[in-house]
Amino acid sequence: MQTDHSFLNVSQGVGSNYHILLAVPFIVVLVLYLLAVIVSNRKHKKWPVSRTILWVIGVGCALVAVSGPVAQRAHMDFSFHMLGHLLLGMLAPLLLVLAAPVTLTLRTLPVPLARRLSYILKSRMIRMVSDPIFAATLNIGGLWVLYTTSLYEDMHHDILLFLFIHIHVFLAGYLFTISMIYIDPAPHRTGYIYRGIVLILSLSGHGILPKYIYAHPPNGVPRDQAQSGGMLMYYGGDMIDLILIVIFCYQWYKAVRPVMNRSKSKDHENIGETKPFKG
């Protein structure tokens, strides 16, 4: 198996310090979330333990992707890089969104600060970045640019570019997830049909990309690594996407179920005896 030693040199050049730099924000948000849970439990009813567990696991997935053996091997083996992509850009954002961090923050902050945060959530900027089309373009489009241009090879020779791409992958994945499923308060909600269409197109784009990678390895990536990495992206991505699809469909079902029940009740009333008119 061939190994691109230029990537290996960059791994040594980037060093563990830059992996630690990527890990620090996740460690910080982990501590802040746990502290917020403690404060929230003192003021309100207990915060669901399941959400805390989801947050811890989500942060753990991100830390595995940006630090430790997986992150180090990712400089030398494209399959490990792709594993990091699945953890950092797909699974970690999904788990973190399910942990409802904004809801916890609103419960924890003093009323004036909570109102300011609510005002920010209602801003035009949040409306733009949380729009499904914008988020999908940032997420799926960014991956296509990364793997079909020289950007993937370049990031192993430029530390700032290396940091930027990893931050982008996570934030784009998080924005895409919150644009598809609503766990936290979302002032700028869009319809299920609109989100469903964007989701289908996004999944198609994400499904075609690993096939392209399989046939056309990114610059500097040996063909065998591109093939194994493409297969990991295809099947691993499908498993995570399936979780997202199930949650999306369940939320859609819950949203239309009351309407269906009301329609059945009205039909039942129409079939039954006519009630006397009360003038």
mmCIF file with all atom_site columns, C-alpha atoms in Angstrom, residues 192 250-259:
data_model
loop_
_atom_site.group_PDB
_atom_site.id
_atom_site.type_symbol
_atom_site.label_atom_id
_atom_site.label_alt_id
_atom_site.label_comp_id
_atom_site.label_asym_id
_atom_site.label_entity_id
_atom_site.label_seq_id
_atom_site.pdbx_PDB_ins_code
_atom_site.Cartn_x
_atom_site.Cartn_y
_atom_site.Cartn_z
_atom_site.occupancy
_atom_site.B_iso_or_equiv
_atom_site.pdbx_formal_charge
_atom_site.auth_seq_id
_atom_site.auth_comp_id
_atom_site.auth_asym_id
_atom_site.auth_atom_id
_atom_site.pdbx_PDB_model_num
ATOM 1  C CA . TYR A 1 192 ? -41.762 19.777 5.684  1.00 0.00 ? 192 TYR A CA 1
ATOM 2  C CA . TYR A 1 250 ? -41.324 11.158 12.867 1.00 0.00 ? 250 TYR A CA 1
ATOM 3  C CA . GLN A 1 251 ? -41.493 14.924 13.397 1.00 0.00 ? 251 GLN A CA 1
ATOM 4  C CA . TRP A 1 252 ? -43.499 15.282 10.197 1.00 0.00 ? 252 TRP A CA 1
ATOM 5  C CA . TYR A 1 253 ? -45.903 12.574 11.357 1.00 0.00 ? 253 TYR A CA 1
ATOM 6  C CA . LYS A 1 254 ? -46.346 14.245 14.739 1.00 0.00 ? 254 LYS A CA 1
ATOM 7  C CA . ALA A 1 255 ? -46.991 17.579 13.050 1.00 0.00 ? 255 ALA A CA 1
ATOM 8  C CA . VAL A 1 256 ? -49.792 16.290 10.794 1.00 0.00 ? 256 VAL A CA 1
ATOM 9  C CA . ARG A 1 257 ? -51.289 13.765 13.214 1.00 0.00 ? 257 ARG A CA 1
ATOM 10 C CA . PRO A 1 258 ? -53.387 16.333 15.147 1.00 0.00 ? 258 PRO A CA 1
ATOM 11 C CA . VAL A 1 259 ? -54.823 17.595 11.865 1.00 0.00 ? 259 VAL A CA 1
#
